[in-house]
Structures are given as C-alpha cells and as structure tokens.
Tab-separated table of C-alpha atoms in Angstrom:
chain	number	residue	atom	x	y	z
Z	67	MET	CA	-71.401	-128.967	30.268
Z	68	ASP	CA	-74.829	-130.367	31.147
Z	69	VAL	CA	-73.284	-131.678	34.371
Z	70	LEU	CA	-71.770	-128.319	35.177
Z	71	GLN	CA	-75.033	-126.508	34.445
Z	72	SER	CA	-76.884	-128.887	36.760
Z	73	VAL	CA	-74.256	-128.666	39.534
Z	74	THR	CA	-74.163	-124.837	39.444
Z	75	GLY	CA	-77.934	-124.797	39.259
Z	76	LEU	CA	-78.221	-127.164	42.198
Z	77	PHE	CA	-75.875	-125.016	44.288
Z	78	LEU	CA	-77.627	-121.774	43.356
Z	79	GLY	CA	-81.068	-123.218	43.893
Z	80	LEU	CA	-80.305	-124.614	47.261
Z	81	PHE	CA	-78.444	-121.513	48.277
Z	82	MET	CA	-81.423	-119.349	47.331
Z	83	TRP	CA	-83.647	-121.485	49.554
Z	84	LEU	CA	-81.210	-121.158	52.529
Z	85	HIS	CA	-80.841	-117.481	51.725
Z	86	MET	CA	-84.610	-117.077	52.043
Z	87	PHE	CA	-84.475	-118.690	55.529
Z	88	PHE	CA	-81.681	-116.400	56.594
Z	89	VAL	CA	-83.452	-113.304	55.325
Z	90	ALA	CA	-86.731	-114.467	56.958
Z	91	THR	CA	-85.103	-114.524	60.395
Z	92	ILE	CA	-86.181	-110.852	60.514
Z	93	LEU	CA	-89.682	-112.232	61.178
Z	94	LEU	CA	-88.297	-113.728	64.422
Z	95	GLY	CA	-86.970	-110.447	65.583
Z	96	HIS	CA	-84.204	-107.939	65.059
Z	97	ASP	CA	-81.737	-109.873	67.158
Z	98	ALA	CA	-82.277	-113.110	65.242
Z	99	PHE	CA	-81.458	-111.464	61.942
Z	100	TRP	CA	-78.546	-109.530	63.451
Z	101	THR	CA	-77.110	-112.820	64.787
Z	102	VAL	CA	-77.404	-114.539	61.440
Z	103	ALA	CA	-75.779	-111.568	59.634
Z	104	ARG	CA	-72.859	-111.381	62.112
Z	105	PHE	CA	-72.506	-115.188	62.139
Z	106	PHE	CA	-71.586	-115.116	58.429
Z	107	GLU	CA	-69.044	-112.411	59.075
Z	108	GLY	CA	-67.380	-114.741	61.514
Z	109	TYR	CA	-68.218	-112.532	64.578
Z	110	PHE	CA	-68.847	-115.527	66.733
Z	111	PHE	CA	-65.600	-117.318	65.658
Z	112	PHE	CA	-63.137	-114.447	65.696
Z	113	GLY	CA	-64.872	-112.159	68.159
Z	114	ARG	CA	-65.109	-109.397	65.574
Z	115	SER	CA	-66.807	-108.847	62.248
Z	116	LEU	CA	-64.921	-109.646	59.088
Z	117	PRO	CA	-67.314	-108.401	56.326
Z	118	TRP	CA	-64.888	-109.444	53.577
Z	119	LEU	CA	-65.851	-113.035	54.317
Z	120	VAL	CA	-69.279	-112.119	52.992
Z	121	SER	CA	-67.750	-110.403	50.009
Z	122	LEU	CA	-65.750	-113.519	49.265
Z	123	PHE	CA	-68.855	-115.593	49.378
Z	124	VAL	CA	-70.807	-113.169	47.215
Z	125	ALA	CA	-68.012	-113.297	44.657
Z	126	ALA	CA	-68.220	-117.093	44.584
Z	127	VAL	CA	-72.039	-116.964	44.143
Z	128	SER	CA	-71.599	-114.394	41.344
Z	129	ALA	CA	-69.028	-116.740	39.641
Z	130	MET	CA	-71.497	-119.586	39.854
Z	131	LEU	CA	-74.243	-117.376	38.403
Z	132	VAL	CA	-72.031	-116.387	35.510
Z	133	VAL	CA	-71.081	-120.020	34.711
Z	134	HIS	CA	-74.689	-121.119	35.108
Z	135	ALA	CA	-76.002	-118.332	32.863
Z	136	TRP	CA	-73.407	-118.934	30.215
Z	137	LEU	CA	-74.179	-122.711	30.127
Z	138	ALA	CA	-77.920	-122.087	30.131
Z	139	LEU	CA	-77.534	-119.792	27.106
Z	140	ARG	CA	-76.796	-122.859	24.981
Z	141	LYS	CA	-80.384	-123.957	25.445
Z	142	PHE	CA	-81.981	-120.669	24.464
Z	143	PRO	CA	-83.758	-120.686	21.125
Z	144	ALA	CA	-81.433	-118.540	18.964
Z	145	GLN	CA	-83.249	-118.299	15.717
Z	146	TRP	CA	-86.672	-116.860	15.021
Z	147	LYS	CA	-87.737	-120.178	13.551
Z	148	GLN	CA	-86.936	-121.932	16.798
Z	149	HIS	CA	-88.811	-119.324	18.835
Z	150	ALA	CA	-91.811	-119.657	16.545
Z	151	ALA	CA	-91.649	-123.433	16.676
Z	152	PHE	CA	-91.499	-123.587	20.448
Z	153	TRP	CA	-94.283	-121.031	21.036
Z	154	ARG	CA	-96.529	-122.769	18.497
Z	155	HIS	CA	-95.759	-126.197	20.003
Z	156	MET	CA	-96.345	-124.889	23.540
Z	157	GLY	CA	-99.624	-123.279	22.643
Z	158	ARG	CA	-100.830	-126.405	20.918
Z	159	LEU	CA	-99.734	-128.954	23.430
Z	160	ARG	CA	-100.881	-127.124	26.617
Z	161	HIS	CA	-98.468	-129.356	28.503
Z	162	GLY	CA	-97.249	-128.245	31.970
Z	163	ASP	CA	-93.628	-129.205	31.848
Z	164	THR	CA	-93.241	-127.687	28.323
Z	165	THR	CA	-94.732	-124.385	29.525
Z	166	LEU	CA	-92.552	-124.334	32.598
Z	167	TRP	CA	-89.451	-124.487	30.434
Z	168	LEU	CA	-90.358	-121.196	28.895
Z	169	VAL	CA	-90.860	-119.839	32.433
Z	170	GLN	CA	-87.283	-120.932	33.120
Z	171	VAL	CA	-85.994	-119.172	30.068
Z	172	LEU	CA	-87.786	-115.921	30.791
Z	173	THR	CA	-87.126	-115.829	34.535
Z	174	GLY	CA	-83.504	-116.807	33.912
Z	175	PHE	CA	-83.018	-114.138	31.305
Z	176	ALA	CA	-84.550	-111.433	33.508
Z	177	MET	CA	-82.134	-112.452	36.284
Z	178	PHE	CA	-79.108	-111.840	34.032
Z	179	PHE	CA	-79.877	-108.167	34.594
Z	180	LEU	CA	-81.554	-107.944	37.978
Z	181	ALA	CA	-79.445	-110.314	40.066
Z	182	PRO	CA	-76.153	-108.418	39.437
Z	183	VAL	CA	-77.568	-105.238	40.991
Z	184	HIS	CA	-78.142	-107.013	44.268
Z	185	LEU	CA	-74.900	-108.945	44.089
Z	186	TYR	CA	-72.804	-105.854	43.438
Z	187	LEU	CA	-74.338	-104.100	46.499
Z	188	MET	CA	-73.558	-107.105	48.639
Z	189	LEU	CA	-70.100	-107.361	47.246
Z	190	THR	CA	-69.192	-103.752	47.882
Z	191	HIS	CA	-71.153	-103.197	51.141
Z	192	PRO	CA	-71.143	-106.488	52.981
Z	193	GLU	CA	-71.076	-104.680	56.352
Z	194	LEU	CA	-74.469	-103.116	55.635
Z	195	ILE	CA	-76.424	-106.279	56.430
Z	196	GLY	CA	-78.480	-105.920	59.552
Z	197	PRO	CA	-82.035	-105.148	60.653
Z	198	TYR	CA	-81.832	-101.364	60.234
Z	199	GLU	CA	-79.158	-101.405	57.488
Z	200	SER	CA	-81.141	-103.825	55.261
Z	201	ALA	CA	-84.425	-102.105	56.036
Z	202	ASP	CA	-82.927	-98.774	55.041
Z	203	ARG	CA	-81.685	-100.250	51.840
Z	204	VAL	CA	-85.103	-101.793	51.064
Z	205	TRP	CA	-87.089	-98.590	51.774
Z	206	SER	CA	-84.914	-95.508	51.798
Z	207	GLY	CA	-82.558	-97.057	49.218
Z	208	ARG	CA	-85.652	-97.792	47.046
Z	209	MET	CA	-84.568	-101.328	46.456
Z	210	TRP	CA	-87.909	-102.904	47.329
Z	211	PRO	CA	-89.282	-102.925	43.723
Z	212	LEU	CA	-86.183	-104.840	42.642
Z	213	TYR	CA	-86.387	-107.270	45.501
Z	214	LEU	CA	-90.058	-107.813	44.886
Z	215	VAL	CA	-89.456	-108.754	41.247
Z	216	LEU	CA	-86.346	-110.760	42.088
Z	217	LEU	CA	-88.278	-112.718	44.727
Z	218	PHE	CA	-90.810	-114.034	42.173
Z	219	LEU	CA	-88.135	-114.684	39.521
Z	220	VAL	CA	-85.848	-116.553	41.954
Z	221	GLU	CA	-88.472	-118.713	43.614
Z	222	LEU	CA	-90.104	-119.684	40.389
Z	223	HIS	CA	-86.772	-120.386	38.682
Z	224	ALA	CA	-85.307	-122.262	41.685
Z	225	GLY	CA	-88.461	-124.355	42.211
Z	226	VAL	CA	-88.757	-125.372	38.634
Z	227	GLY	CA	-85.049	-125.812	38.258
Z	228	LEU	CA	-84.649	-128.090	41.231
Z	229	TYR	CA	-87.639	-130.129	40.129
Z	230	ARG	CA	-86.175	-130.492	36.636
Z	231	LEU	CA	-82.841	-131.591	38.129
Z	232	ALA	CA	-84.583	-134.498	39.795
Z	233	VAL	CA	-86.376	-135.339	36.581
Z	234	LYS	CA	-83.050	-135.176	34.652
Z	235	TRP	CA	-80.848	-137.239	36.794
Z	236	VAL	CA	-82.962	-139.599	38.931
Z	237	ALA	CA	-84.131	-142.733	37.152
Z	238	PHE	CA	-87.501	-143.301	38.921
Z	239	ARG	CA	-88.777	-146.859	39.297
Z	240	ASP	CA	-92.353	-145.793	39.008
Z	241	PRO	CA	-91.959	-142.507	37.072
Z	242	ARG	CA	-95.647	-141.625	36.782
Z	243	ARG	CA	-96.209	-141.692	40.497
Z	244	SER	CA	-92.929	-140.113	41.390
Z	245	LEU	CA	-93.415	-137.259	38.912
Z	246	ARG	CA	-96.808	-136.487	40.243
Z	247	ILE	CA	-95.527	-136.327	43.795
Z	248	LEU	CA	-92.493	-134.302	42.727
Z	249	GLY	CA	-94.657	-131.860	40.808
Z	250	ARG	CA	-96.808	-131.207	43.831
Z	251	LEU	CA	-93.690	-130.819	46.039
Z	252	LYS	CA	-92.268	-128.277	43.602
Z	253	TRP	CA	-95.364	-126.108	43.784
Z	254	ALA	CA	-95.555	-126.475	47.548
Z	255	PHE	CA	-91.933	-125.264	47.907
Z	256	THR	CA	-92.410	-122.395	45.480
Z	257	VAL	CA	-95.563	-121.146	47.289
Z	258	PHE	CA	-93.964	-121.622	50.694
Z	259	PHE	CA	-90.885	-119.618	49.812
Z	260	LEU	CA	-92.928	-116.946	48.012
Z	261	VAL	CA	-95.129	-116.390	51.077
Z	262	LEU	CA	-92.030	-116.363	53.330
Z	263	GLY	CA	-90.366	-113.960	51.023
Z	264	LEU	CA	-93.314	-111.603	50.802
Z	265	LEU	CA	-93.691	-111.615	54.598
Z	266	SER	CA	-90.025	-110.874	55.069
Z	267	LEU	CA	-90.042	-108.133	52.486
Z	268	ALA	CA	-93.078	-106.594	54.074
Z	269	ALA	CA	-91.272	-106.701	57.481
Z	270	TYR	CA	-88.262	-104.871	55.942
Z	271	ILE	CA	-90.468	-102.306	54.284
Z	272	LYS	CA	-92.349	-101.630	57.535
Z	273	LEU	CA	-89.062	-101.388	59.401
Z	274	GLY	CA	-87.654	-99.180	56.686
Z	275	ILE	CA	-90.514	-96.744	56.813
Z	276	GLU	CA	-90.251	-96.576	60.618
Z	277	HIS	CA	-86.518	-96.028	60.335
Z	278	ALA	CA	-86.580	-93.560	57.480
Z	279	ASP	CA	-85.808	-90.550	59.656
Z	280	ARG	CA	-82.746	-92.245	61.102
Z	281	VAL	CA	-81.231	-93.640	57.900
Z	282	GLY	CA	-77.748	-94.924	58.358
Z	283	GLU	CA	-77.915	-95.758	62.010
Z	284	PRO	CA	-76.734	-99.368	62.422
Z	285	TYR	CA	-78.553	-101.769	64.628
Z	286	ILE	CA	-76.903	-102.814	67.817
Z	287	PRO	CA	-78.684	-105.415	69.950
Z	288	ALA	CA	-79.774	-104.197	73.334
Z	289	TRP	CA	-77.701	-106.923	75.063
Z	290	ILE	CA	-74.534	-105.558	73.563
Z	291	LYS	CA	-75.474	-101.942	74.246
Z	292	THR	CA	-76.070	-102.673	77.920
Z	293	ALA	CA	-73.020	-104.972	78.270
Z	294	PRO	CA	-70.182	-103.374	80.164
M	266	MET	CA	-125.088	-151.052	50.894
M	267	ALA	CA	-122.330	-149.748	48.678
M	268	LEU	CA	-121.332	-151.878	45.817
M	269	ASP	CA	-117.808	-153.165	45.782
M	270	PRO	CA	-116.299	-151.119	42.902
M	271	GLY	CA	-114.263	-154.164	41.899
M	272	LEU	CA	-117.443	-156.174	41.223
M	273	ARG	CA	-118.898	-153.795	38.705
M	274	ARG	CA	-116.122	-154.220	36.188
M	275	GLY	CA	-117.138	-157.858	35.508
M	276	ASP	CA	-120.717	-156.847	34.799
M	277	GLY	CA	-119.761	-155.601	31.310
M	278	ASP	CA	-119.919	-152.062	32.472
M	279	ASN	CA	-117.252	-150.534	30.291
M	280	GLU	CA	-116.808	-148.021	27.500
M	281	TYR	CA	-118.026	-150.512	24.878
M	282	SER	CA	-121.185	-151.909	26.492
M	283	ARG	CA	-122.551	-148.847	28.256
M	284	PRO	CA	-125.691	-147.734	26.429
M	285	MET	CA	-125.355	-144.230	25.015
M	286	VAL	CA	-127.838	-141.807	26.491
M	287	MET	CA	-127.804	-139.890	23.271
M	288	ASN	CA	-125.858	-140.217	20.076
M	289	ARG	CA	-123.820	-137.135	19.689
M	290	ALA	CA	-123.305	-135.542	16.340
M	291	LEU	CA	-119.538	-135.241	16.009
M	292	SER	CA	-117.877	-132.573	13.990
M	293	PHE	CA	-114.445	-133.326	12.532
M	294	GLN	CA	-112.070	-130.645	11.331
M	295	VAL	CA	-109.527	-132.537	9.310
M	296	PHE	CA	-106.374	-131.137	7.715
M	297	ARG	CA	-106.221	-131.586	4.032
M	298	HIS	CA	-103.278	-131.046	1.757
M	299	ASN	CA	-101.591	-132.871	-1.109
M	300	PRO	CA	-97.924	-131.761	-1.131
M	301	ARG	CA	-97.429	-133.216	-4.619
M	302	ASP	CA	-99.965	-130.865	-6.121
M	303	PRO	CA	-98.509	-127.311	-6.206
M	304	ALA	CA	-101.990	-125.862	-6.697
M	305	ASP	CA	-103.328	-127.435	-3.579
M	306	ALA	CA	-103.326	-125.119	-0.542
M	307	PRO	CA	-103.324	-126.568	2.999
M	308	ARG	CA	-106.804	-126.223	4.553
M	309	THR	CA	-109.147	-127.960	6.925
M	310	GLN	CA	-112.272	-129.728	5.865
M	311	GLU	CA	-115.287	-130.387	8.005
M	312	TYR	CA	-117.046	-133.754	8.260
M	313	SER	CA	-120.069	-134.678	10.410
M	314	LEU	CA	-120.716	-138.120	11.815
M	315	ASP	CA	-123.108	-139.593	14.408
M	316	GLU	CA	-121.285	-141.145	17.293
M	317	THR	CA	-121.731	-144.922	17.862
M	318	PRO	CA	-120.896	-146.845	21.057
M	319	GLY	CA	-117.244	-147.722	21.333
M	320	MET	CA	-116.296	-145.567	18.389
M	321	THR	CA	-112.620	-144.937	17.967
M	322	LEU	CA	-111.072	-142.340	15.657
M	323	PHE	CA	-110.038	-145.179	13.393
M	324	ILE	CA	-113.668	-146.264	13.008
M	325	ALA	CA	-114.754	-142.656	12.513
M	326	LEU	CA	-112.147	-141.928	9.842
M	327	THR	CA	-112.859	-145.160	7.994
M	328	ARG	CA	-116.552	-144.335	7.918
M	329	ILE	CA	-115.818	-140.852	6.658
M	330	ARG	CA	-113.655	-142.284	3.873
M	331	GLU	CA	-116.211	-144.962	2.962
M	332	GLU	CA	-119.377	-142.844	3.175
M	333	GLN	CA	-118.319	-139.313	2.561
M	334	ASP	CA	-114.843	-138.732	0.988
M	335	PRO	CA	-112.800	-141.480	-0.574
M	336	SER	CA	-109.961	-138.984	-1.206
M	337	LEU	CA	-109.071	-138.633	2.503
M	338	ASN	CA	-105.610	-139.977	3.343
M	339	PHE	CA	-104.668	-141.525	6.600
M	340	ASP	CA	-102.483	-144.480	7.760
M	341	PHE	CA	-103.648	-147.598	9.457
M	342	VAL	CA	-102.433	-151.148	9.684
M	343	CYS	CA	-103.264	-153.005	12.915
M	344	ARG	CA	-106.229	-151.007	14.384
M	345	ALA	CA	-105.154	-152.085	17.826
M	346	GLY	CA	-102.229	-149.864	18.941
M	347	VAL	CA	-99.550	-152.282	17.899
M	348	CYS	CA	-98.162	-150.871	14.669
M	349	GLY	CA	-98.014	-147.126	15.528
M	350	SER	CA	-99.039	-146.069	12.002
M	351	CYS	CA	-102.041	-144.050	12.918
M	352	ALA	CA	-100.388	-141.393	15.150
M	353	MET	CA	-101.769	-137.968	14.480
M	354	VAL	CA	-102.411	-134.747	16.384
M	355	ILE	CA	-105.824	-135.184	18.011
M	356	ASN	CA	-107.258	-131.979	19.455
M	357	SER	CA	-103.715	-130.601	19.572
M	358	ARG	CA	-102.084	-133.579	21.304
M	359	PRO	CA	-100.250	-136.401	19.518
M	360	GLY	CA	-101.792	-139.843	19.966
M	361	LEU	CA	-102.878	-143.068	18.222
M	362	ALA	CA	-106.224	-142.657	16.371
M	363	CYS	CA	-107.026	-146.367	16.825
M	364	ARG	CA	-106.582	-146.128	20.606
M	365	THR	CA	-108.574	-142.988	21.067
M	366	LEU	CA	-112.245	-143.346	21.812
M	367	THR	CA	-114.434	-140.541	20.551
M	368	ALA	CA	-116.359	-140.852	23.866
M	369	GLY	CA	-113.336	-139.233	25.572
M	370	LEU	CA	-113.325	-136.282	23.204
M	371	PRO	CA	-115.625	-133.226	22.914
M	372	GLU	CA	-118.047	-133.001	19.974
M	373	SER	CA	-115.688	-130.920	17.994
M	374	ILE	CA	-112.603	-132.960	16.972
M	375	HIS	CA	-109.556	-131.433	15.222
M	376	LEU	CA	-107.211	-133.843	13.387
M	377	PHE	CA	-103.863	-132.786	12.109
M	378	PRO	CA	-100.804	-134.747	10.839
M	379	LEU	CA	-97.826	-135.148	13.180
M	380	PRO	CA	-95.488	-132.218	12.973
M	381	GLY	CA	-91.768	-132.758	12.272
M	382	PHE	CA	-92.258	-135.469	9.664
M	383	GLU	CA	-92.566	-135.418	5.852
M	384	LEU	CA	-96.205	-135.061	4.812
M	385	ILE	CA	-97.468	-137.679	2.438
M	386	GLY	CA	-101.007	-136.269	2.259
M	387	ASP	CA	-103.733	-135.174	4.655
M	388	LEU	CA	-103.155	-137.056	7.946
M	389	SER	CA	-100.543	-139.373	6.518
M	390	VAL	CA	-96.903	-138.657	7.312
M	391	ASN	CA	-93.666	-140.486	6.498
M	392	THR	CA	-92.428	-141.392	9.993
M	393	GLY	CA	-90.496	-144.315	8.465
M	394	LYS	CA	-88.087	-141.998	6.682
M	395	TRP	CA	-87.299	-140.056	9.809
M	396	MET	CA	-86.984	-143.209	11.889
M	397	ARG	CA	-84.650	-144.820	9.341
M	398	ALA	CA	-82.359	-141.801	9.202
M	399	MET	CA	-82.305	-141.724	13.049
M	400	SER	CA	-81.575	-145.440	13.327
M	401	GLU	CA	-78.783	-145.234	10.795
M	402	ARG	CA	-77.221	-142.268	12.580
M	403	LEU	CA	-77.398	-143.984	15.960
M	404	ARG	CA	-76.488	-147.359	14.460
M	405	ALA	CA	-79.544	-148.761	16.270
M	406	TRP	CA	-79.052	-152.416	15.617
M	407	LEU	CA	-77.265	-155.274	17.339
M	408	HIS	CA	-73.529	-155.205	16.884
M	409	PHE	CA	-72.256	-158.742	17.170
M	410	GLU	CA	-68.734	-159.780	17.939
M	411	ALA	CA	-68.770	-162.148	14.972
M	412	GLU	CA	-71.303	-163.039	12.298
M	413	PRO	CA	-73.902	-165.061	14.173
M	414	ASP	CA	-74.310	-168.741	13.305
M	415	VAL	CA	-77.996	-169.023	12.617
M	416	ASP	CA	-77.890	-172.856	12.946
M	417	ALA	CA	-76.367	-172.773	16.473
M	418	LEU	CA	-78.418	-172.546	19.630
M	419	GLU	CA	-78.677	-168.980	20.990
M	420	ALA	CA	-76.882	-168.152	24.205
M	421	PRO	CA	-79.517	-167.937	26.939
M	422	MET	CA	-80.459	-164.584	28.479
M	423	PRO	CA	-81.686	-164.262	32.062
M	424	PRO	CA	-85.490	-163.945	31.944
M	425	GLU	CA	-85.457	-160.640	33.875
M	426	LEU	CA	-83.050	-159.109	31.418
M	427	ALA	CA	-85.032	-160.393	28.438
M	428	GLU	CA	-88.071	-158.906	30.087
M	429	GLN	CA	-86.353	-155.530	30.361
M	430	VAL	CA	-85.163	-155.555	26.764
M	431	TYR	CA	-88.642	-156.557	25.640
M	432	GLU	CA	-90.188	-153.704	27.604
M	433	LEU	CA	-88.118	-151.143	25.654
M	434	ASP	CA	-88.651	-153.042	22.381
M	435	ARG	CA	-92.375	-152.308	22.718
M	436	CYS	CA	-91.699	-148.934	21.017
M	437	THR	CA	-93.555	-148.831	17.754
M	438	GLU	CA	-91.807	-145.709	16.338
M	439	CYS	CA	-95.143	-143.999	16.054
M	440	GLY	CA	-93.536	-140.617	16.370
M	441	CYS	CA	-95.661	-139.196	19.169
M	442	CYS	CA	-92.625	-138.558	21.301
M	443	VAL	CA	-91.011	-136.511	18.541
M	444	ALA	CA	-94.195	-134.564	17.847
M	445	GLY	CA	-94.634	-133.958	21.578
M	446	CYS	CA	-91.045	-132.758	22.207
M	447	GLY	CA	-90.322	-129.072	22.365
M	448	THR	CA	-86.691	-129.715	21.782
M	449	ALA	CA	-87.304	-131.773	18.637
M	450	GLN	CA	-89.574	-129.017	17.330
M	451	MET	CA	-86.828	-126.514	17.686
M	452	ARG	CA	-83.849	-128.573	16.632
M	453	ALA	CA	-84.291	-130.829	13.662
M	454	ASP	CA	-81.194	-132.956	14.456
M	455	PHE	CA	-82.426	-134.006	17.918
M	456	VAL	CA	-82.801	-137.787	18.125
M	457	GLY	CA	-85.862	-137.683	20.368
M	458	ALA	CA	-86.986	-140.155	22.961
M	459	VAL	CA	-87.364	-142.838	20.396
M	460	GLY	CA	-83.646	-142.686	19.606
M	461	MET	CA	-82.605	-142.611	23.236
M	462	ASN	CA	-84.919	-145.508	24.017
M	463	LYS	CA	-83.242	-147.460	21.262
M	464	ILE	CA	-79.764	-146.818	22.683
M	465	ALA	CA	-81.080	-147.793	26.120
M	466	ARG	CA	-82.315	-151.039	24.612
M	467	PHE	CA	-79.091	-152.050	22.934
M	468	ARG	CA	-77.134	-150.969	25.937
M	469	LEU	CA	-79.088	-153.574	27.998
M	470	ASP	CA	-78.623	-156.341	25.409
M	471	PRO	CA	-75.652	-158.587	26.337
M	472	ARG	CA	-75.303	-159.695	22.681
M	473	ASP	CA	-74.335	-156.186	21.711
M	474	VAL	CA	-70.602	-155.694	21.924
M	475	ARG	CA	-70.721	-151.875	22.122
M	476	GLY	CA	-69.832	-150.186	25.394
M	477	ASP	CA	-70.656	-146.768	26.818
M	478	ALA	CA	-67.720	-145.262	24.932
M	479	ASP	CA	-69.359	-146.235	21.665
M	480	PHE	CA	-72.813	-145.061	22.732
M	481	TYR	CA	-71.250	-141.781	23.821
M	482	GLU	CA	-70.092	-141.197	20.286
M	483	VAL	CA	-73.642	-141.238	18.995
M	484	VAL	CA	-75.768	-139.766	21.796
M	485	GLY	CA	-73.289	-137.997	24.021
M	486	ASP	CA	-73.902	-134.454	22.608
M	487	ASP	CA	-76.535	-131.802	22.237
M	488	SER	CA	-78.353	-133.575	19.420
M	489	GLY	CA	-78.523	-136.617	21.788
M	490	VAL	CA	-79.119	-137.049	25.531
M	491	PHE	CA	-77.568	-133.694	26.482
M	492	GLY	CA	-79.883	-131.811	24.234
M	493	CYS	CA	-82.958	-133.161	26.085
M	494	MET	CA	-84.384	-130.448	28.326
M	495	SER	CA	-86.627	-132.810	30.322
M	496	LEU	CA	-89.901	-131.261	29.115
M	497	LEU	CA	-91.381	-134.763	29.547
M	498	GLY	CA	-93.692	-134.366	26.518
M	499	CYS	CA	-92.485	-137.830	25.314
M	500	HIS	CA	-93.080	-139.501	28.623
M	501	ASP	CA	-96.541	-138.057	29.059
M	502	LEU	CA	-97.680	-138.726	25.479
M	503	CYS	CA	-96.156	-142.116	24.657
M	504	PRO	CA	-99.134	-144.308	23.624
M	505	LYS	CA	-97.208	-147.405	24.801
M	506	ARG	CA	-96.553	-145.742	28.211
M	507	LEU	CA	-92.871	-146.534	27.944
M	508	PRO	CA	-90.793	-145.416	31.006
M	509	LEU	CA	-89.003	-142.796	28.956
M	510	GLN	CA	-88.117	-140.476	31.812
M	511	THR	CA	-86.394	-143.351	33.589
M	512	GLN	CA	-84.509	-144.429	30.577
M	513	ILE	CA	-83.354	-140.995	29.548
M	514	ALA	CA	-82.265	-140.157	33.165
M	515	TYR	CA	-80.322	-143.402	33.283
M	516	LEU	CA	-78.705	-142.875	29.911
M	517	ARG	CA	-77.890	-139.267	30.859
M	518	ARG	CA	-76.035	-140.425	33.952
M	519	SER	CA	-74.133	-143.134	32.100
M	520	MET	CA	-73.170	-140.718	29.297
M	521	ALA	CA	-72.135	-138.033	31.769
M	522	ARG	CA	-69.938	-140.628	33.600
M	523	GLN	CA	-68.457	-141.642	30.213
M	524	GLY	CA	-67.793	-138.051	29.356
M	525	LEU	CA	-66.146	-137.100	32.581
M	526	TRP	CA	-63.988	-140.079	33.217
C-alpha cells in the first residue's frame, strides 16, 4: 500500500507540474495555449477534436486521486491523543521535515474537497478548454478563487510530496549532503511553479475581464479563420 | 596575509581552550517528578550555575547535584557519548547531555526527560525497558544455523562488510530517534529508527540465517518500515550521526520487493 501511495503520488505530482506548464502556455500567447489544448484532444492526429479523450484522461487522474487519498488516509492521526501528541511534538521540536508533514496532511485534506470541483468541470466540459473558454470560466464563471487556493495547495503538496518520495525510496550515499541539496531543490521548484501559476492565473483573469462581454465565444486562431 | 584556516586548529584554538570573555550565569529549568510518589506533582525547578570553559551539561548537572540538590535524578555512565544513557530533551530537542556544550546553548536551558519512555524520576527514563521489548519483538539478535562452537575459529568476514556492520552497531539505543520521531509519538507500537537500524544490521550479517521473508514478518507493516513517514527527525537528531535515512530507504525498498513478489 505504501508502494501504491508513492506511485500514485509520483504520477499526480509529476502530472501537476506538467499541467502547470501546459496552463502557463497562455503566457506565450493565445495560439500557444489553443495548440496545447487541441493537441490533447487529438486534433493534430485525427484532424478533428475529440474532447472525450480529455474526459478519459480526467477520469484516470480522478481515479488516481481517489486511490491516493484513500491510501493517504491511513496516515492521518485518527484519535485526539494522536493529534495532540503530534502538535505538541511538532511545536517542541521545531523541525522542518516534521512540520512539512502536517502541511501535507492539511493541504491533502483540503484537496479532497476542492480538487473534485475542478475535475468534474473538466470531465463534463472537456471541449471548453481554450484561451477564451478558460478565461471565461476563471472570471465570468467565478472560478478564480478556487483556482487561486488550489494553486497553493497543489504546489506545496506536490513539492513536499515529491521531495519525500526521494527521501523515502532513494538510499543516499552521503545523506546529509543530498538532503540539503534536495531540500533546496524542493523549495526552488515550489516557488518556481507558484510564480508561474500566479502569472498564468493573472493572465486568465485579465483575459476573462476583457472577454466578459462576449462570454461563450470560443477562440479560433487567426490562421484558421483566414484559411480557405 | 590571511591565515590558513587549517593552521589555526593546531594552535589549541578550540571550544575547550578558548578563554571565556565573561562567565555567563546559566539558568537551568529542570523537570522534577517522582512517579512513585502519588503526592508529587510534575513541575520544573530552577537552578543557577556559573558557566566554566568547556562545560558540558553532564558537568553542569553533576555540579548542581553535588552543590545544590542531591535529590536530582539523571542517568550517566560513560560521560563521553558512548553509552547513550544521558539522552534528554535539551531546549526542546533530544540529545546527549554529555556531548552538549553549554557554550552552544543560550543562558536559559530547559531540561526534560525523553518522551515516550517510562519515567524513573526527574530526567531519568527507562529506555532499557522499551528497547528490550522492541528487540524481543523484532528478534534483534543473530539467528545461527546451528549452535555456534565457541572453541572453533570464526568464519572470516570481508573487512568492508565487517566495517558496514560495525557502523550500524554504533547505535547506543539512547532513544533520541524515538523521542524525535513524530510517528513514534503518535503510535506507541512503532519500532522507530533504532529498530529498523537493528534489522538493517542483522540483514547485512552473513552469519544470520534469516532472509528478507523473515524480516518482512517483523518490520513489513505499519508498525515497522511502512509506518515511517520520513519526517527525518531520527536522522537529524541521532547523536551518533548514523545514516538512518539511507538504512530506512534501503530497508523500505527490500521490504516492498519482498511484499510484492
């Protein structure tokens, strides 16, 4: 079960990092994001969009999330005594990795509730991923508060989680040195993805405000519009 | 011209010889409780002591006991970080009193007994009882194929392997890893890094006939290696600086392999 928790965690963590890159393509321009979105719908393979491909993938991610959450629940302190013991221990020790575990528990627990909202939307409306479509959802659909909270939860949880995976399964030859480097890397990644995420979200909000009077209009790249 | 930093170490410039600019007056807040006396309520008691050069907590506590309060209980045997008896919570972190210089601590020093172990009195805890129970549960001793013949010459072991076994055998069972472990604080049946280190040690030893299937029986569950949440308290606090993260990661992989195939 520990192996399965680690494997699902690894998949979800790496996927969230990739996901961040895909979403951030909006910063490179409308067309870049449109291309990424259509790419995953198989547009460039089949010559037409198959949004159910995205639904299928979202379903797989959701299943992973369920398995990961169920396995992670085993580690949660279940009794008041355990809660008290951990909080007391953490407060006393003031030890980074011990405190980060509680961050994992809290962010993970919060995501039980917040992640499904996003996943359900993606599952049922996979065709609504595009520069205008996503921006409308973020602003006119009032999803930005959720995305803002999710961004912090995900990036913290994924960063700490992937770091802990390395600590769990890799037998370092010089552990003190490796752990120091790894710890710095973890923070660097978390900060990098947080900044990228905030910039992307800001871009969608800006786009969403500008597009608010034309809600529902899908984005079609100029080079397709002008094509014969 | 800048001095070669390597040269200065030979000049006797170290923690013990450096003249103190000013002797600090140290204040000790020490946990006091006699669990055998029902009328005795747990409390902290304050002692003051002038710091001397090279003072360790062992020296400080001994002076307090000799000069101020003969009733103070604490454990010591070797005074040199070999026996592991003097582990206690020093300013909220587990560590060995004899290996802790007061020079590295602030003027106010709080001393508490290790949590998770039976209290004998004041700073003295019964780590031995916990360690014995854990060892018996993990069967942490050499399992020979046949009764060894003590008169026969021992089978040789490659020096590198002996070296590795010896490295893990340096564990003194002081209990700092258990006191520093969030998992152990929450779950009383968790074997702790000391237990997993023992399994790693016997797993290396060619004289032990047990294989991974046998070790899986004792540490392959949530009270063993799969209960560990990699909080690294043990690794960061071990007074002997044992490579506990490495050993636990290695054991986790072996046990996962054993469990899956």
